[in-house]
PDB file of C-alpha atoms (C1' of nucleotides) in Angstrom:
ATOM      1  CA  MET A   8       0.400   0.324   0.017  1.00 70.00           C
ATOM      2  CA  PRO A   9       1.997   2.400  -1.178  1.00 89.00           C
ATOM      3  CA  GLU A  10       1.281   6.103   0.476  1.00 90.00           C
ATOM      4  CA  LEU A  11       3.449   9.108  -0.210  1.00 92.00           C
ATOM      5  CA  PRO A  12       6.428   8.312   1.136  1.00 92.00           C
ATOM      6  CA  GLU A  13       6.764   5.170  -0.733  1.00 90.00           C
ATOM      7  CA  VAL A  14       5.647   6.989  -3.978  1.00 91.00           C
ATOM      8  CA  GLU A  15       8.199   9.818  -3.340  1.00 93.00           C
ATOM      9  CA  THR A  16      10.920   7.071  -2.775  1.00 91.00           C
ATOM     10  CA  ILE A  17       9.902   5.501  -6.159  1.00 92.00           C
ATOM     11  CA  ALA A  18       9.774   9.040  -7.680  1.00 93.00           C
ATOM     12  CA  ARG A  19      13.485   9.759  -6.337  1.00 93.00           C
ATOM     13  CA  GLN A  20      15.038   6.564  -7.549  1.00 93.00           C
ATOM     14  CA  LEU A  21      13.452   7.003 -10.865  1.00 95.00           C
ATOM     15  CA  ARG A  22      14.256  10.997 -11.104  1.00 96.00           C
ATOM     16  CA  CYS A  23      17.817  10.660 -10.202  1.00 95.00           C
ATOM     17  CA  GLY A  24      18.831   6.809 -11.173  1.00 93.00           C
ATOM     18  CA  GLY A  25      21.566   4.842  -9.215  1.00 87.00           C
ATOM     19  CA  PRO A  26      23.874   2.031  -9.441  1.00 91.00           C
ATOM     20  CA  ALA A  27      21.386   0.022 -10.341  1.00 91.00           C
ATOM     21  CA  HIS A  28      20.013   2.038 -13.069  1.00 94.00           C
ATOM     22  CA  PRO A  29      20.029   5.044 -15.506  1.00 97.00           C
ATOM     23  CA  PRO A  30      17.644   8.032 -14.997  1.00 98.00           C
ATOM     24  CA  LEU A  31      14.723   8.011 -16.418  1.00 97.00           C
ATOM     25  CA  PRO A  32      13.824  11.246 -17.994  1.00 98.00           C
ATOM     26  CA  GLY A  33      15.707  11.188 -21.273  1.00 98.00           C
ATOM     27  CA  ARG A  34      14.547   7.649 -22.219  1.00 98.00           C
ATOM     28  CA  VAL A  35      11.815   7.048 -25.019  1.00 98.00           C
ATOM     29  CA  ILE A  36       9.585   4.841 -25.280  1.00 98.00           C
ATOM     30  CA  ASP A  37       9.735   2.040 -28.071  1.00 98.00           C
ATOM     31  CA  ALA A  38       7.009  -0.477 -27.263  1.00 97.00           C
ATOM     32  CA  VAL A  39       4.577  -1.158 -24.778  1.00 96.00           C
ATOM     33  CA  THR A  40       3.655  -4.455 -23.484  1.00 95.00           C
ATOM     34  CA  LEU A  41      -0.098  -4.547 -21.648  1.00 94.00           C
ATOM     35  CA  ARG A  42      -0.942  -7.882 -20.615  1.00 91.00           C
ATOM     36  CA  TRP A  43      -3.522  -6.390 -17.963  1.00 91.00           C
ATOM     37  CA  PRO A  44      -5.700  -4.174 -20.292  1.00 91.00           C
ATOM     38  CA  ARG A  45      -7.820  -3.107 -17.541  1.00 90.00           C
ATOM     39  CA  HIS A  46      -4.489  -1.555 -15.944  1.00 92.00           C
ATOM     40  CA  ILE A  47      -5.114   1.540 -18.468  1.00 93.00           C
ATOM     41  CA  ALA A  48      -7.707   3.875 -17.299  1.00 92.00           C
ATOM     42  CA  ALA A  49      -7.230   5.924 -20.370  1.00 91.00           C
ATOM     43  CA  PRO A  50      -7.731   6.748 -22.951  1.00 92.00           C
ATOM     44  CA  ALA A  51      -8.653   3.233 -24.484  1.00 91.00           C
ATOM     45  CA  PRO A  52      -5.705   0.680 -24.275  1.00 92.00           C
ATOM     46  CA  HIS A  53      -5.052   1.055 -27.937  1.00 91.00           C
ATOM     47  CA  ARG A  54      -5.223   4.227 -28.429  1.00 93.00           C
ATOM     48  CA  PHE A  55      -2.898   4.317 -25.241  1.00 94.00           C
ATOM     49  CA  ARG A  56      -0.279   2.349 -27.122  1.00 94.00           C
ATOM     50  CA  ARG A  57      -0.738   4.310 -30.409  1.00 95.00           C
ATOM     51  CA  GLU A  58      -0.106   7.713 -28.388  1.00 95.00           C
ATOM     52  CA  ILE A  59       2.735   6.675 -25.974  1.00 96.00           C
ATOM     53  CA  LEU A  60       4.841   5.217 -28.713  1.00 97.00           C
ATOM     54  CA  GLY A  61       8.280   7.264 -29.385  1.00 98.00           C
ATOM     55  CA  ARG A  62       7.525   9.305 -26.418  1.00 97.00           C
ATOM     56  CA  THR A  63      10.192  10.345 -24.572  1.00 98.00           C
ATOM     57  CA  PHE A  64      10.371  10.981 -20.532  1.00 97.00           C
ATOM     58  CA  ARG A  65      11.046  14.505 -19.561  1.00 97.00           C
ATOM     59  CA  GLY A  66      10.534  14.188 -16.024  1.00 96.00           C
ATOM     60  CA  VAL A  67       9.417  12.099 -12.430  1.00 96.00           C
ATOM     61  CA  ALA A  68       6.621  13.863 -10.099  1.00 95.00           C
ATOM     62  CA  ARG A  69       4.724  12.808  -7.266  1.00 94.00           C
ATOM     63  CA  ARG A  70       1.331  14.501  -6.156  1.00 94.00           C
ATOM     64  CA  GLY A  71      -0.320  12.724  -3.760  1.00 93.00           C
ATOM     65  CA  LYS A  72      -0.001   8.984  -4.190  1.00 92.00           C
ATOM     66  CA  TYR A  73       0.037   9.747  -8.148  1.00 93.00           C
ATOM     67  CA  LEU A  74       3.659   9.279 -10.000  1.00 94.00           C
ATOM     68  CA  VAL A  75       3.586  11.898 -12.709  1.00 95.00           C
ATOM     69  CA  PHE A  76       5.788  11.628 -15.997  1.00 96.00           C
ATOM     70  CA  PRO A  77       5.730  14.465 -17.938  1.00 96.00           C
ATOM     71  CA  LEU A  78       6.544  13.166 -21.707  1.00 97.00           C
ATOM     72  CA  ASP A  79       7.394  15.417 -24.367  1.00 97.00           C
ATOM     73  CA  ARG A  80       3.771  14.675 -25.633  1.00 95.00           C
ATOM     74  CA  GLY A  81       0.925  14.738 -23.057  1.00 95.00           C
ATOM     75  CA  THR A  82       1.826  13.072 -19.162  1.00 95.00           C
ATOM     76  CA  LEU A  83       1.674   9.549 -18.060  1.00 95.00           C
ATOM     77  CA  LEU A  84       0.156   9.259 -14.180  1.00 94.00           C
ATOM     78  CA  ILE A  85       0.434   5.813 -12.259  1.00 94.00           C
ATOM     79  CA  HIS A  86      -1.621   5.196  -9.342  1.00 93.00           C
ATOM     80  CA  LEU A  87      -0.067   2.197  -7.161  1.00 92.00           C
ATOM     81  CA  LYS A  88      -2.855   1.430  -5.718  1.00 89.00           C
ATOM     82  CA  MET A  89      -2.824  -1.167  -3.109  1.00 85.00           C
ATOM     83  CA  SER A  90      -0.071  -3.742  -4.486  1.00 87.00           C
ATOM     84  CA  GLY A  91       2.170  -1.782  -7.093  1.00 90.00           C
ATOM     85  CA  ASP A  92       5.475  -1.429  -7.715  1.00 89.00           C
ATOM     86  CA  LEU A  93       7.952   0.119 -10.644  1.00 93.00           C
ATOM     87  CA  GLY A  94      10.807  -0.333 -11.398  1.00 92.00           C
ATOM     88  CA  LEU A  95      13.527   0.491 -13.952  1.00 95.00           C
ATOM     89  CA  VAL A  96      15.495  -2.495 -14.697  1.00 94.00           C
ATOM     90  CA  PRO A  97      17.396  -4.020 -17.238  1.00 96.00           C
ATOM     91  CA  SER A  98      15.164  -6.064 -20.562  1.00 96.00           C
ATOM     92  CA  VAL A  99      16.971  -8.869 -20.386  1.00 96.00           C
ATOM     93  CA  GLU A 100      15.842  -9.570 -16.452  1.00 93.00           C
ATOM     94  CA  PRO A 101      12.942 -11.867 -16.882  1.00 91.00           C
ATOM     95  CA  SER A 102       9.459 -10.663 -15.941  1.00 89.00           C
ATOM     96  CA  GLY A 103       7.620 -11.274 -13.149  1.00 87.00           C
ATOM     97  CA  PRO A 104       4.395 -12.621 -13.079  1.00 87.00           C
ATOM     98  CA  TYR A 105       2.873  -9.227 -12.212  1.00 90.00           C
ATOM     99  CA  ASP A 106       4.765  -7.199 -14.471  1.00 92.00           C
ATOM    100  CA  HIS A 107       1.312  -6.825 -16.129  1.00 93.00           C
ATOM    101  CA  THR A 108       2.347  -3.122 -17.585  1.00 95.00           C
ATOM    102  CA  VAL A 109       5.482  -2.504 -18.997  1.00 96.00           C
ATOM    103  CA  PHE A 110       7.184   0.186 -20.866  1.00 97.00           C
ATOM    104  CA  HIS A 111       9.587  -0.716 -23.104  1.00 97.00           C
ATOM    105  CA  LEU A 112      12.814   1.901 -23.686  1.00 98.00           C
ATOM    106  CA  ASP A 113      15.864   2.265 -25.550  1.00 98.00           C
ATOM    107  CA  GLY A 114      19.166   1.819 -24.081  1.00 97.00           C
ATOM    108  CA  GLY A 115      18.071  -2.193 -23.519  1.00 97.00           C
ATOM    109  CA  TRP A 116      15.737  -0.947 -19.904  1.00 97.00           C
ATOM    110  CA  ASP A 117      11.970  -1.728 -19.168  1.00 96.00           C
ATOM    111  CA  LEU A 118      10.281   0.584 -16.744  1.00 96.00           C
ATOM    112  CA  ARG A 119       8.034  -2.234 -15.012  1.00 95.00           C
ATOM    113  CA  PHE A 120       4.620  -2.021 -13.347  1.00 94.00           C
ATOM    114  CA  GLY A 121       4.325  -4.769 -11.196  1.00 92.00           C
ATOM    115  CA  ASP A 122       0.573  -4.990  -9.378  1.00 90.00           C
ATOM    116  CA  ALA A 123      -0.218  -8.485  -8.012  1.00 88.00           C
ATOM    117  CA  ARG A 124      -3.388  -7.064  -7.377  1.00 86.00           C
ATOM    118  CA  LYS A 125      -4.465  -5.381 -10.366  1.00 90.00           C
ATOM    119  CA  PHE A 126      -6.005  -2.260  -8.960  1.00 90.00           C
ATOM    120  CA  GLY A 127      -3.307   0.039 -10.074  1.00 92.00           C
ATOM    121  CA  LYS A 128      -4.105   2.561 -12.711  1.00 93.00           C
ATOM    122  CA  VAL A 129      -2.507   3.795 -15.497  1.00 94.00           C
ATOM    123  CA  PHE A 130      -3.549   7.559 -17.458  1.00 94.00           C
ATOM    124  CA  LEU A 131      -2.235   9.037 -20.583  1.00 94.00           C
ATOM    125  CA  LEU A 132      -3.379  13.036 -20.167  1.00 93.00           C
ATOM    126  CA  ASP A 133      -3.077  15.809 -22.545  1.00 93.00           C
ATOM    127  CA  ASP A 134      -3.874  17.937 -19.106  1.00 90.00           C
ATOM    128  CA  PRO A 135      -3.033  16.210 -15.788  1.00 91.00           C
ATOM    129  CA  ASP A 136      -4.821  18.560 -13.587  1.00 89.00           C
ATOM    130  CA  ARG A 137      -7.849  16.657 -14.760  1.00 83.00           C
ATOM    131  CA  LEU A 138      -7.184  13.848 -12.425  1.00 88.00           C
ATOM    132  CA  LEU A 139      -4.944  15.946  -9.693  1.00 90.00           C
ATOM    133  CA  VAL A 140      -6.995  19.166  -9.089  1.00 88.00           C
ATOM    134  CA  SER A 141      -9.477  17.126  -6.489  1.00 88.00           C
ATOM    135  CA  LEU A 142      -6.300  16.884  -4.443  1.00 91.00           C
ATOM    136  CA  GLY A 143      -6.091  18.552  -1.410  1.00 92.00           C
ATOM    137  CA  PRO A 144      -3.056  19.608   0.155  1.00 93.00           C
ATOM    138  CA  GLU A 145       0.706  18.178   0.073  1.00 94.00           C
ATOM    139  CA  PRO A 146       0.996  18.035   3.570  1.00 95.00           C
ATOM    140  CA  LEU A 147       4.779  18.494   3.534  1.00 95.00           C
ATOM    141  CA  GLY A 148       4.177  21.310   1.047  1.00 95.00           C
ATOM    142  CA  ARG A 149       5.202  25.151   2.467  1.00 94.00           C
ATOM    143  CA  ASP A 150       1.626  26.057   2.352  1.00 92.00           C
ATOM    144  CA  PHE A 151       0.518  23.277   4.641  1.00 95.00           C
ATOM    145  CA  THR A 152       0.352  25.002   7.889  1.00 96.00           C
ATOM    146  CA  ALA A 153      -0.829  24.567  11.594  1.00 96.00           C
ATOM    147  CA  ARG A 154      -3.088  27.537   9.793  1.00 96.00           C
ATOM    148  CA  SER A 155      -4.270  25.980   7.335  1.00 95.00           C
ATOM    149  CA  LEU A 156      -4.906  22.517   8.450  1.00 95.00           C
ATOM    150  CA  GLY A 157      -7.054  24.001  11.158  1.00 95.00           C
ATOM    151  CA  ARG A 158      -9.148  26.158   9.359  1.00 95.00           C
ATOM    152  CA  ALA A 159      -9.702  22.915   7.300  1.00 94.00           C
ATOM    153  CA  LEU A 160     -10.408  20.426  10.202  1.00 95.00           C
ATOM    154  CA  HIS A 161     -12.955  23.089  11.423  1.00 94.00           C
ATOM    155  CA  ARG A 162     -14.926  23.081   7.821  1.00 93.00           C
ATOM    156  CA  HIS A 163     -15.681  19.576   8.870  1.00 93.00           C
ATOM    157  CA  ALA A 164     -17.726  17.662  11.477  1.00 92.00           C
ATOM    158  CA  ARG A 165     -15.695  14.238  10.573  1.00 92.00           C
ATOM    159  CA  ALA A 166     -13.859  11.961  12.794  1.00 93.00           C
ATOM    160  CA  LEU A 167      -9.839  12.509  12.396  1.00 94.00           C
ATOM    161  CA  LYS A 168      -9.357   9.008  10.579  1.00 93.00           C
ATOM    162  CA  PRO A 169     -11.300   9.222   7.997  1.00 92.00           C
ATOM    163  CA  LEU A 170     -10.560  12.673   6.988  1.00 93.00           C
ATOM    164  CA  LEU A 171      -7.118  11.917   6.817  1.00 94.00           C
ATOM    165  CA  LEU A 172      -7.510   9.155   4.628  1.00 93.00           C
ATOM    166  CA  ASP A 173      -9.872  11.436   2.735  1.00 92.00           C
ATOM    167  CA  GLN A 174      -7.595  12.653  -0.848  1.00 92.00           C
ATOM    168  CA  THR A 175      -9.188  15.830  -0.932  1.00 92.00           C
ATOM    169  CA  PHE A 176      -8.356  16.822   2.583  1.00 93.00           C
ATOM    170  CA  VAL A 177      -4.929  16.174   2.465  1.00 94.00           C
ATOM    171  CA  ALA A 178      -2.875  14.330  -0.341  1.00 93.00           C
ATOM    172  CA  GLY A 179      -1.062  10.748   0.277  1.00 93.00           C
ATOM    173  CA  VAL A 180      -2.017   9.821   3.875  1.00 93.00           C
ATOM    174  CA  GLY A 181      -3.281   6.261   3.658  1.00 91.00           C
ATOM    175  CA  ASN A 182      -3.914   3.900   6.808  1.00 90.00           C
ATOM    176  CA  ILE A 183      -0.389   3.751   7.880  1.00 90.00           C
ATOM    177  CA  TYR A 184       0.794   7.371   8.153  1.00 92.00           C
ATOM    178  CA  ALA A 185      -2.855   8.225   9.439  1.00 93.00           C
ATOM    179  CA  ASP A 186      -2.070   5.968  12.417  1.00 93.00           C
ATOM    180  CA  GLU A 187       1.666   6.687  12.669  1.00 93.00           C
ATOM    181  CA  ALA A 188       0.282  10.573  12.875  1.00 95.00           C
ATOM    182  CA  LEU A 189      -2.573  10.442  15.311  1.00 95.00           C
ATOM    183  CA  HIS A 190      -0.143   8.519  17.577  1.00 95.00           C
ATOM    184  CA  ARG A 191       2.214  10.967  17.242  1.00 96.00           C
ATOM    185  CA  ALA A 192      -0.154  13.499  17.629  1.00 96.00           C
ATOM    186  CA  ARG A 193      -1.628  11.666  20.603  1.00 96.00           C
ATOM    187  CA  LEU A 194      -5.384  12.187  19.437  1.00 95.00           C
ATOM    188  CA  HIS A 195      -7.789   9.717  19.487  1.00 94.00           C
ATOM    189  CA  PRO A 196      -9.130   8.390  15.583  1.00 93.00           C
ATOM    190  CA  LEU A 197     -12.286   9.110  16.101  1.00 92.00           C
ATOM    191  CA  ARG A 198     -12.129  12.758  18.026  1.00 93.00           C
ATOM    192  CA  ARG A 199     -14.024  14.887  15.852  1.00 93.00           C
ATOM    193  CA  SER A 200     -12.540  17.250  13.815  1.00 94.00           C
ATOM    194  CA  ASN A 201     -14.007  20.779  14.463  1.00 94.00           C
ATOM    195  CA  ALA A 202     -13.760  19.479  18.448  1.00 94.00           C
ATOM    196  CA  LEU A 203     -10.276  20.100  18.528  1.00 95.00           C
ATOM    197  CA  LYS A 204      -8.323  22.800  20.203  1.00 95.00           C
ATOM    198  CA  ASP A 205      -5.059  24.842  18.820  1.00 96.00           C
ATOM    199  CA  ASP A 206      -2.742  23.237  20.480  1.00 97.00           C
ATOM    200  CA  GLU A 207      -4.316  19.656  19.135  1.00 96.00           C
ATOM    201  CA  VAL A 208      -4.494  21.457  15.591  1.00 96.00           C
ATOM    202  CA  HIS A 209      -0.975  21.934  16.261  1.00 97.00           C
ATOM    203  CA  ARG A 210       0.128  18.244  17.698  1.00 97.00           C
ATOM    204  CA  LEU A 211      -1.973  16.497  14.381  1.00 96.00           C
ATOM    205  CA  TRP A 212       0.213  19.083  12.012  1.00 96.00           C
ATOM    206  CA  ARG A 213       3.587  17.932  13.666  1.00 97.00           C
ATOM    207  CA  GLY A 214       2.413  14.606  13.846  1.00 96.00           C
ATOM    208  CA  LEU A 215       1.778  14.353  10.434  1.00 95.00           C
ATOM    209  CA  ARG A 216       4.917  15.793   8.922  1.00 96.00           C
ATOM    210  CA  ALA A 217       7.052  14.054  11.802  1.00 96.00           C
ATOM    211  CA  ALA A 218       5.496  10.364  10.495  1.00 94.00           C
ATOM    212  CA  LEU A 219       5.526  11.313   6.921  1.00 94.00           C
ATOM    213  CA  ARG A 220       8.966  12.779   7.176  1.00 95.00           C
ATOM    214  CA  ALA A 221      10.070   9.445   9.137  1.00 94.00           C
ATOM    215  CA  GLY A 222       8.771   7.010   6.549  1.00 92.00           C
ATOM    216  CA  LEU A 223      11.096   9.072   3.623  1.00 92.00           C
ATOM    217  CA  ARG A 224      14.361   8.967   5.978  1.00 92.00           C
ATOM    218  CA  HIS A 225      13.878   5.312   6.028  1.00 89.00           C
ATOM    219  CA  ASN A 226      12.678   5.044   2.107  1.00 84.00           C
ATOM    220  CA  GLY A 227       9.245   4.155   2.945  1.00 84.00           C
ATOM    221  CA  ALA A 228       7.843   1.049   4.396  1.00 82.00           C
ATOM    222  CA  SER A 229       8.034  -2.775   2.688  1.00 76.00           C
ATOM    223  CA  ILE A 230       5.042  -4.579   3.854  1.00 66.00           C
ATOM    224  CA  ASP A 231       2.910  -8.097   2.943  1.00 57.00           C
ATOM    225  CA  TRP A 232       4.275  -9.077  -0.676  1.00 51.00           C
ATOM    226  CA  VAL A 233       5.861  -5.255  -1.691  1.00 58.00           C
ATOM    227  CA  TYR A 234       9.449  -5.255  -1.265  1.00 52.00           C
ATOM    228  CA  ARG A 235      11.019  -1.511  -2.352  1.00 63.00           C
ATOM    229  CA  GLY A 236      14.291  -1.119  -0.078  1.00 70.00           C
ATOM    230  CA  GLY A 237      12.798   0.696   2.603  1.00 80.00           C
ATOM    231  CA  ASP A 238      12.430  -0.554   6.022  1.00 81.00           C
ATOM    232  CA  PHE A 239       9.926   2.221   7.772  1.00 84.00           C
ATOM    233  CA  GLN A 240       8.160  -1.054   8.890  1.00 80.00           C
ATOM    234  CA  ASN A 241      10.409  -1.803  11.655  1.00 83.00           C
ATOM    235  CA  HIS A 242       9.989   1.533  13.149  1.00 87.00           C
ATOM    236  CA  PHE A 243       6.041   1.818  12.994  1.00 90.00           C
ATOM    237  CA  ARG A 244       4.634   2.576  16.639  1.00 92.00           C
ATOM    238  CA  VAL A 245       1.364   1.040  16.399  1.00 91.00           C
ATOM    239  CA  TYR A 246       0.494  -0.027  12.927  1.00 90.00           C
ATOM    240  CA  GLN A 247      -0.639  -3.316  13.088  1.00 86.00           C
ATOM    241  CA  ARG A 248       1.327  -3.644  16.207  1.00 88.00           C
ATOM    242  CA  ASP A 249      -1.855  -4.457  17.990  1.00 86.00           C
ATOM    243  CA  GLY A 250      -1.098  -6.225  21.586  1.00 88.00           C
ATOM    244  CA  GLU A 251       2.546  -5.069  21.269  1.00 89.00           C
ATOM    245  CA  PRO A 252       3.173  -1.938  24.062  1.00 92.00           C
ATOM    246  CA  CYS A 253       3.061   1.340  23.232  1.00 94.00           C
ATOM    247  CA  PRO A 254       6.681   2.352  22.581  1.00 94.00           C
ATOM    248  CA  VAL A 255       5.832   5.463  25.160  1.00 96.00           C
ATOM    249  CA  CYS A 256       3.849   4.325  27.497  1.00 97.00           C
ATOM    250  CA  GLY A 257       3.601   0.582  26.974  1.00 95.00           C
ATOM    251  CA  THR A 258      -0.130   0.041  27.445  1.00 94.00           C
ATOM    252  CA  ALA A 259      -1.321  -2.465  24.405  1.00 91.00           C
ATOM    253  CA  ILE A 260      -1.561  -1.137  21.580  1.00 91.00           C
ATOM    254  CA  ARG A 261      -5.508  -1.479  20.805  1.00 90.00           C
ATOM    255  CA  ARG A 262      -7.156  -2.237  16.936  1.00 88.00           C
ATOM    256  CA  ILE A 263     -10.358  -0.816  16.326  1.00 88.00           C
ATOM    257  CA  ILE A 264     -12.448   0.003  12.800  1.00 87.00           C
ATOM    258  CA  VAL A 265     -13.204   3.482  11.804  1.00 89.00           C
ATOM    259  CA  GLY A 266     -14.233   4.028   8.334  1.00 87.00           C
ATOM    260  CA  GLN A 267     -14.147   0.098   7.315  1.00 85.00           C
ATOM    261  CA  ARG A 268     -10.411   0.442   8.251  1.00 88.00           C
ATOM    262  CA  GLY A 269      -8.592  -1.207  10.510  1.00 88.00           C
ATOM    263  CA  THR A 270      -7.451   1.267  12.595  1.00 90.00           C
ATOM    264  CA  HIS A 271      -4.069   1.355  15.537  1.00 91.00           C
ATOM    265  CA  TYR A 272      -4.139   3.622  18.551  1.00 92.00           C
ATOM    266  CA  CYS A 273      -2.775   3.564  21.881  1.00 93.00           C
ATOM    267  CA  PRO A 274      -5.324   3.717  24.515  1.00 93.00           C
ATOM    268  CA  THR A 275      -3.664   5.991  27.301  1.00 95.00           C
ATOM    269  CA  CYS A 276      -1.883   8.186  24.642  1.00 96.00           C
ATOM    270  CA  GLN A 277      -4.572   8.750  22.623  1.00 95.00           C
ATOM    271  CA  PRO A 278      -7.631   8.935  25.286  1.00 94.00           C
ATOM    272  CA  ARG A 279     -11.507   9.502  23.633  1.00 88.00           C
ATOM    273  CA  ARG A 280     -11.829  12.565  25.162  1.00 77.00           C
ATOM    274  CA  LYS A 281      -9.605  15.714  25.101  1.00 69.00           C
ATOM    275  CA  GLY A 282      -6.466  14.580  26.965  1.00 56.00           C
TER     276      GLY A 282
ATOM    277  C1'  DA B  26     -24.883  19.245   1.816  1.00 70.14           C
ATOM    278  C1'  DG B  27     -22.607  16.946   4.729  1.00 70.14           C
ATOM    279  C1'  DC B  28     -21.432  12.308   6.901  1.00 70.14           C
ATOM    280  C1'  DG B  29     -21.355   7.537   7.520  1.00 70.14           C
ATOM    281  C1'  DT B  30     -21.866   2.745   4.982  1.00 70.14           C
ATOM    282  C1'  DC B  31     -21.130  -0.246   1.887  1.00 70.14           C
ATOM    283  C1'  DA B  32     -19.816  -2.472  -2.396  1.00 70.14           C
ATOM    284  C1'  DC B  33     -16.488  -3.142  -6.078  1.00 70.14           C
ATOM    285  C1'  DC B  34     -11.990  -4.190  -7.942  1.00 70.14           C
ATOM    286  C1'  DC B  35      -8.093  -8.695  -6.831  1.00 70.14           C
ATOM    287  C1'  DG B  36      -5.620 -12.337  -4.962  1.00 70.14           C
ATOM    288  C1'  DG B  37      -2.373 -13.811  -0.901  1.00 70.14           C
ATOM    289  C1'  DA B  38      -2.744 -14.817   3.718  1.00 70.14           C
ATOM    290  C1'  DC B  39      -5.188 -17.278   7.000  1.00 70.14           C
ATOM    291  C1'  DG B  40      -8.570 -19.969   9.696  1.00 70.14           C
ATOM    292  C1'  DC B  41     -11.269 -23.799  10.225  1.00 70.14           C
TER     293       DC B  41
ATOM    294  C1'  DT C   9      -6.803 -29.929  -0.595  1.00 70.14           C
ATOM    295  C1'  DG C  10     -10.127 -26.627  -0.231  1.00 70.14           C
ATOM    296  C1'  DC C  11     -13.706 -23.623   1.077  1.00 70.14           C
ATOM    297  C1'  DG C  12     -14.737 -18.833   2.901  1.00 70.14           C
ATOM    298  C1'  DT C  13     -13.145 -14.890   4.739  1.00 70.14           C
ATOM    299  C1'  DC C  14     -10.510 -10.516   5.644  1.00 70.14           C
ATOM    300  C1'  DC C  15      -7.556  -6.890   3.940  1.00 70.14           C
ATOM    301  C1'  DG C  16      -7.610  -2.370   1.380  1.00 70.14           C
ATOM    302  C1'  DG C  17      -7.398   2.705  -1.902  1.00 70.14           C
ATOM    303  C1'  DG C  18     -10.065   4.923  -4.457  1.00 70.14           C
ATOM    304  C1'  DT C  19     -14.976   5.668  -6.393  1.00 70.14           C
ATOM    305  C1'  DG C  20     -19.489   5.596  -6.608  1.00 70.14           C
ATOM    306  C1'  DA C  21     -24.330   4.574  -4.752  1.00 70.14           C
ATOM    307  C1'  DC C  22     -26.927   4.971  -1.119  1.00 70.14           C
ATOM    308  C1'  DG C  23     -29.588   6.617   3.212  1.00 70.14           C
ATOM    309  C1'  DC C  24     -29.841   9.428   6.766  1.00 70.14           C
TER     310       DC C  24
END
DNA sequence: AGCGTCACCCGGACGC
DNA sequence: TGCGTCCGGGTGACGC
């Protein structure tokens, strides 16, 4: 379940290259393999194939959980959803069973979109804003201040957890970082957004940014079947640690369901009522 | 209108 | 071995 830190880690690797592969910008798409055409959200797969052939990657960016690839004409966008992974690998390397969408590049390289669950989506758009305009602010951006977060929180009367997961409220936060942020902020996931005092808003702002930055520092988390080099999973404070002691106070971490999502919190550090 | 809930898409993991 | 169930990101349908 790649979230902001995982997607950003992938973007950085593709943008800058490394010992294992060159940077993606400058490479040309010679061919594509579409083994699961439903990966292609827009345009229709046959048109997608026609229009992407011969395009050159001009950059690599991230917006929320989207990878954004400006091309010499149009923009390629990829959402990894739950199980997606993206890698630049030598084309001689054998394809994995989940490499459903593959971009064959010049110089003997493949950009492979592996996706066991097949929930991922690929877009080729003239105007990427069509997709990105509804996203909320970037939580690590300059304009995401405690003040702006407070104003946004007070516009809603929602539980904090589902609000953090709402991509129109803030972009890039998923289940892991929502739980980690609320723990750092010492706020119960069911607290109402419009009932937060100023100091609590500030704690949430700091907790959210600290959790995301910690994830970035560790190159993201590698959990379940997706390993991409990150090790933030070894530093979770509450996520998937139900029954284990809270790293702050030792109380057993509890797991509840909030908005159909597994939610992990410390009942002592994150009291239901203001604390 | 705002909010909560549920179904959907998938398949690996897990429990019985 | 072979079921049924759970899980989750984002979206859309529905009901209050």
